[in-house]
Amino acid sequence: MAWLKQTAPGPKAVSATEANIVAFVLSALKGKWPDGSWTPVAVVEDGLDIASVKAGDELRLTADRIRTDAGKSEADVFATIPGRLLKKGARIRTAEDGTVTVTGRVDGGAWTMAVRPIADGDRRWLDLVSLKKARR
């Protein structure tokens, strides 16, 4: 945890490249990243009309979420779909527990992503809770 706090990003939200996200996912599946470590997969742009999610918020994917939800064949999904969902005019709903659900179509498929807004002092980000493709 001490290492993670020392390597926290600066005040400006960033997003890793898709290749870096895939590398992070594959490394996390092999156990090379501890629980709680994360990579930024997207930055929220203007145009989302929801109080708990603001333009500039960083969407983070944690190593423990990857180990819980992903398989090796899905590494590229975590690298591409979350950011594209946030940019494609998806539907956004907030649940009573504060979790935000983002749904939309990306590359011909229907996707649902759940994120949890987190505030820690001056820092705000979104924790990627789940990502699922709708079954036909």
PDB file of C-alpha atoms in Angstrom:
ATOM      1  CA  MET A   1       0.000   0.000   0.000  1.00  0.00           C
ATOM      2  CA  ALA A   2       2.853   2.384   0.777  1.00  0.00           C
ATOM      3  CA  TRP A   3       4.259   1.849  -2.727  1.00  0.00           C
ATOM      4  CA  LEU A   4       0.854   2.538  -4.282  1.00  0.00           C
ATOM      5  CA  LYS A   5       0.471   5.837  -2.402  1.00  0.00           C
ATOM      6  CA  GLN A   6       3.950   6.947  -3.474  1.00  0.00           C
ATOM      7  CA  THR A   7       3.189   6.234  -7.122  1.00  0.00           C
ATOM      8  CA  ALA A   8      -0.233   7.894  -7.158  1.00  0.00           C
ATOM      9  CA  PRO A   9      -0.749  10.153 -10.167  1.00  0.00           C
ATOM     10  CA  GLY A  10      -0.627  13.895 -10.103  1.00  0.00           C
ATOM     11  CA  PRO A  11      -3.690  16.135 -10.108  1.00  0.00           C
ATOM     12  CA  LYS A  12      -4.419  15.608 -13.813  1.00  0.00           C
ATOM     13  CA  ALA A  13      -6.325  12.443 -14.763  1.00  0.00           C
ATOM     14  CA  VAL A  14      -4.650  10.235 -17.358  1.00  0.00           C
ATOM     15  CA  SER A  15      -5.424   7.100 -19.328  1.00  0.00           C
ATOM     16  CA  ALA A  16      -3.005   4.341 -20.227  1.00  0.00           C
ATOM     17  CA  THR A  17      -2.697   3.190 -23.827  1.00  0.00           C
ATOM     18  CA  GLU A  18      -4.662   0.107 -24.841  1.00  0.00           C
ATOM     19  CA  ALA A  19      -1.403  -1.863 -25.186  1.00  0.00           C
ATOM     20  CA  ASN A  20      -0.377  -0.916 -21.645  1.00  0.00           C
ATOM     21  CA  ILE A  21      -3.778  -1.897 -20.283  1.00  0.00           C
ATOM     22  CA  VAL A  22      -3.579  -5.313 -21.985  1.00  0.00           C
ATOM     23  CA  ALA A  23      -0.088  -5.792 -20.517  1.00  0.00           C
ATOM     24  CA  PHE A  24      -1.402  -4.832 -17.053  1.00  0.00           C
ATOM     25  CA  VAL A  25      -4.326  -7.278 -17.354  1.00  0.00           C
ATOM     26  CA  LEU A  26      -2.086 -10.164 -18.440  1.00  0.00           C
ATOM     27  CA  SER A  27       0.459  -9.403 -15.695  1.00  0.00           C
ATOM     28  CA  ALA A  28      -2.291  -9.174 -13.064  1.00  0.00           C
ATOM     29  CA  LEU A  29      -3.670 -12.557 -14.159  1.00  0.00           C
ATOM     30  CA  LYS A  30      -0.190 -14.005 -13.582  1.00  0.00           C
ATOM     31  CA  GLY A  31      -0.112 -12.487 -10.070  1.00  0.00           C
ATOM     32  CA  LYS A  32       2.535  -9.878 -10.847  1.00  0.00           C
ATOM     33  CA  TRP A  33       0.476  -6.994  -9.414  1.00  0.00           C
ATOM     34  CA  PRO A  34      -0.767  -6.961  -5.782  1.00  0.00           C
ATOM     35  CA  ASP A  35      -4.408  -6.429  -4.890  1.00  0.00           C
ATOM     36  CA  GLY A  36      -5.181  -2.726  -4.898  1.00  0.00           C
ATOM     37  CA  SER A  37      -2.785  -1.887  -7.723  1.00  0.00           C
ATOM     38  CA  TRP A  38      -4.516  -0.330 -10.718  1.00  0.00           C
ATOM     39  CA  THR A  39      -4.198   1.182 -14.151  1.00  0.00           C
ATOM     40  CA  PRO A  40      -6.196   4.096 -15.561  1.00  0.00           C
ATOM     41  CA  VAL A  41      -8.318   2.849 -18.472  1.00  0.00           C
ATOM     42  CA  ALA A  42     -10.214   6.023 -19.407  1.00  0.00           C
ATOM     43  CA  VAL A  43     -10.928   9.615 -18.486  1.00  0.00           C
ATOM     44  CA  VAL A  44     -14.522  10.838 -18.413  1.00  0.00           C
ATOM     45  CA  GLU A  45     -15.187  13.492 -21.033  1.00  0.00           C
ATOM     46  CA  ASP A  46     -17.719  16.324 -20.950  1.00  0.00           C
ATOM     47  CA  GLY A  47     -21.334  15.538 -21.611  1.00  0.00           C
ATOM     48  CA  LEU A  48     -22.175  13.005 -18.904  1.00  0.00           C
ATOM     49  CA  ASP A  49     -25.153  14.414 -17.043  1.00  0.00           C
ATOM     50  CA  ILE A  50     -24.831  12.742 -13.654  1.00  0.00           C
ATOM     51  CA  ALA A  51     -23.875  14.343 -10.348  1.00  0.00           C
ATOM     52  CA  SER A  52     -21.523  11.625  -9.085  1.00  0.00           C
ATOM     53  CA  VAL A  53     -19.445  11.442 -12.291  1.00  0.00           C
ATOM     54  CA  LYS A  54     -17.618  14.524 -13.510  1.00  0.00           C
ATOM     55  CA  ALA A  55     -15.617  15.330 -16.620  1.00  0.00           C
ATOM     56  CA  GLY A  56     -11.981  14.565 -15.860  1.00  0.00           C
ATOM     57  CA  ASP A  57     -12.684  11.673 -13.484  1.00  0.00           C
ATOM     58  CA  GLU A  58     -10.310   8.767 -14.069  1.00  0.00           C
ATOM     59  CA  LEU A  59     -11.716   5.257 -14.571  1.00  0.00           C
ATOM     60  CA  ARG A  60      -9.435   2.743 -12.836  1.00  0.00           C
ATOM     61  CA  LEU A  61      -9.150  -1.015 -13.252  1.00  0.00           C
ATOM     62  CA  THR A  62      -7.663  -2.897 -10.295  1.00  0.00           C
ATOM     63  CA  ALA A  63      -5.598  -6.072 -10.359  1.00  0.00           C
ATOM     64  CA  ASP A  64      -7.976  -7.819  -7.955  1.00  0.00           C
ATOM     65  CA  ARG A  65     -10.977  -6.993 -10.206  1.00  0.00           C
ATOM     66  CA  ILE A  66      -9.111  -8.493 -13.147  1.00  0.00           C
ATOM     67  CA  ARG A  67      -8.389 -11.700 -11.251  1.00  0.00           C
ATOM     68  CA  THR A  68     -12.043 -11.881 -10.213  1.00  0.00           C
ATOM     69  CA  ASP A  69     -13.658 -11.135 -13.583  1.00  0.00           C
ATOM     70  CA  ALA A  70     -11.254 -11.554 -16.499  1.00  0.00           C
ATOM     71  CA  GLY A  71      -9.763 -14.371 -18.456  1.00  0.00           C
ATOM     72  CA  LYS A  72      -6.734 -14.138 -20.745  1.00  0.00           C
ATOM     73  CA  SER A  73      -8.966 -13.957 -23.794  1.00  0.00           C
ATOM     74  CA  GLU A  74     -10.678 -10.868 -22.346  1.00  0.00           C
ATOM     75  CA  ALA A  75      -7.577  -8.709 -21.801  1.00  0.00           C
ATOM     76  CA  ASP A  76      -8.335  -6.608 -24.868  1.00  0.00           C
ATOM     77  CA  VAL A  77     -11.952  -6.144 -23.742  1.00  0.00           C
ATOM     78  CA  PHE A  78     -10.822  -4.402 -20.546  1.00  0.00           C
ATOM     79  CA  ALA A  79      -8.396  -2.311 -22.598  1.00  0.00           C
ATOM     80  CA  THR A  80     -10.934  -1.062 -25.137  1.00  0.00           C
ATOM     81  CA  ILE A  81     -14.582  -1.291 -24.058  1.00  0.00           C
ATOM     82  CA  PRO A  82     -14.687   0.891 -20.877  1.00  0.00           C
ATOM     83  CA  GLY A  83     -13.239   3.965 -22.557  1.00  0.00           C
ATOM     84  CA  ARG A  84     -15.383   3.512 -25.644  1.00  0.00           C
ATOM     85  CA  LEU A  85     -18.518   3.090 -23.527  1.00  0.00           C
ATOM     86  CA  LEU A  86     -17.887   6.417 -21.835  1.00  0.00           C
ATOM     87  CA  LYS A  87     -17.460   8.147 -25.209  1.00  0.00           C
ATOM     88  CA  LYS A  88     -20.373   6.656 -27.136  1.00  0.00           C
ATOM     89  CA  GLY A  89     -23.329   8.443 -25.547  1.00  0.00           C
ATOM     90  CA  ALA A  90     -24.190   5.489 -23.347  1.00  0.00           C
ATOM     91  CA  ARG A  91     -27.122   5.410 -20.958  1.00  0.00           C
ATOM     92  CA  ILE A  92     -26.088   6.100 -17.381  1.00  0.00           C
ATOM     93  CA  ARG A  93     -28.066   5.269 -14.242  1.00  0.00           C
ATOM     94  CA  THR A  94     -27.226   5.603 -10.556  1.00  0.00           C
ATOM     95  CA  ALA A  95     -28.319   2.931  -8.077  1.00  0.00           C
ATOM     96  CA  GLU A  96     -29.296   3.626  -4.476  1.00  0.00           C
ATOM     97  CA  ASP A  97     -25.888   2.379  -3.275  1.00  0.00           C
ATOM     98  CA  GLY A  98     -24.139   4.986  -5.456  1.00  0.00           C
ATOM     99  CA  THR A  99     -22.954   2.532  -8.103  1.00  0.00           C
ATOM    100  CA  VAL A 100     -23.258   3.961 -11.606  1.00  0.00           C
ATOM    101  CA  THR A 101     -24.301   1.682 -14.472  1.00  0.00           C
ATOM    102  CA  VAL A 102     -23.217   2.575 -17.990  1.00  0.00           C
ATOM    103  CA  THR A 103     -24.839   0.714 -20.887  1.00  0.00           C
ATOM    104  CA  GLY A 104     -24.329   1.072 -24.601  1.00  0.00           C
ATOM    105  CA  ARG A 105     -23.283  -0.492 -27.889  1.00  0.00           C
ATOM    106  CA  VAL A 106     -19.623  -0.810 -28.848  1.00  0.00           C
ATOM    107  CA  ASP A 107     -18.431  -2.538 -32.021  1.00  0.00           C
ATOM    108  CA  GLY A 108     -21.855  -4.078 -32.565  1.00  0.00           C
ATOM    109  CA  GLY A 109     -22.193  -5.541 -29.072  1.00  0.00           C
ATOM    110  CA  ALA A 110     -24.296  -4.402 -26.132  1.00  0.00           C
ATOM    111  CA  TRP A 111     -22.229  -3.770 -22.979  1.00  0.00           C
ATOM    112  CA  THR A 112     -22.941  -2.975 -19.338  1.00  0.00           C
ATOM    113  CA  MET A 113     -20.316  -1.508 -17.047  1.00  0.00           C
ATOM    114  CA  ALA A 114     -20.718  -0.729 -13.354  1.00  0.00           C
ATOM    115  CA  VAL A 115     -18.470   1.848 -11.714  1.00  0.00           C
ATOM    116  CA  ARG A 116     -18.254   3.183  -8.192  1.00  0.00           C
ATOM    117  CA  PRO A 117     -17.389   6.871  -7.723  1.00  0.00           C
ATOM    118  CA  ILE A 118     -14.627   7.306  -5.125  1.00  0.00           C
ATOM    119  CA  ALA A 119     -13.509  10.523  -3.433  1.00  0.00           C
ATOM    120  CA  ASP A 120     -10.319  10.665  -1.375  1.00  0.00           C
ATOM    121  CA  GLY A 121      -9.611  14.222  -0.340  1.00  0.00           C
ATOM    122  CA  ASP A 122      -9.168  16.257  -3.513  1.00  0.00           C
ATOM    123  CA  ARG A 123      -8.895  13.163  -5.722  1.00  0.00           C
ATOM    124  CA  ARG A 124     -11.924  11.680  -7.481  1.00  0.00           C
ATOM    125  CA  TRP A 125     -11.998   8.575  -9.617  1.00  0.00           C
ATOM    126  CA  LEU A 126     -14.243   5.740 -10.731  1.00  0.00           C
ATOM    127  CA  ASP A 127     -13.564   2.161  -9.675  1.00  0.00           C
ATOM    128  CA  LEU A 128     -14.528  -0.299 -12.432  1.00  0.00           C
ATOM    129  CA  VAL A 129     -16.742  -2.816 -10.594  1.00  0.00           C
ATOM    130  CA  SER A 130     -17.892  -4.985 -13.499  1.00  0.00           C
ATOM    131  CA  LEU A 131     -17.932  -5.185 -17.285  1.00  0.00           C
ATOM    132  CA  LYS A 132     -20.273  -7.552 -19.108  1.00  0.00           C
ATOM    133  CA  LYS A 133     -21.362  -8.155 -22.652  1.00  0.00           C
ATOM    134  CA  ALA A 134     -25.089  -8.781 -23.094  1.00  0.00           C
ATOM    135  CA  ARG A 135     -25.897 -12.283 -24.263  1.00  0.00           C
ATOM    136  CA  ARG A 136     -28.237 -12.808 -27.174  1.00  0.00           C
TER     137      ARG A 136
END
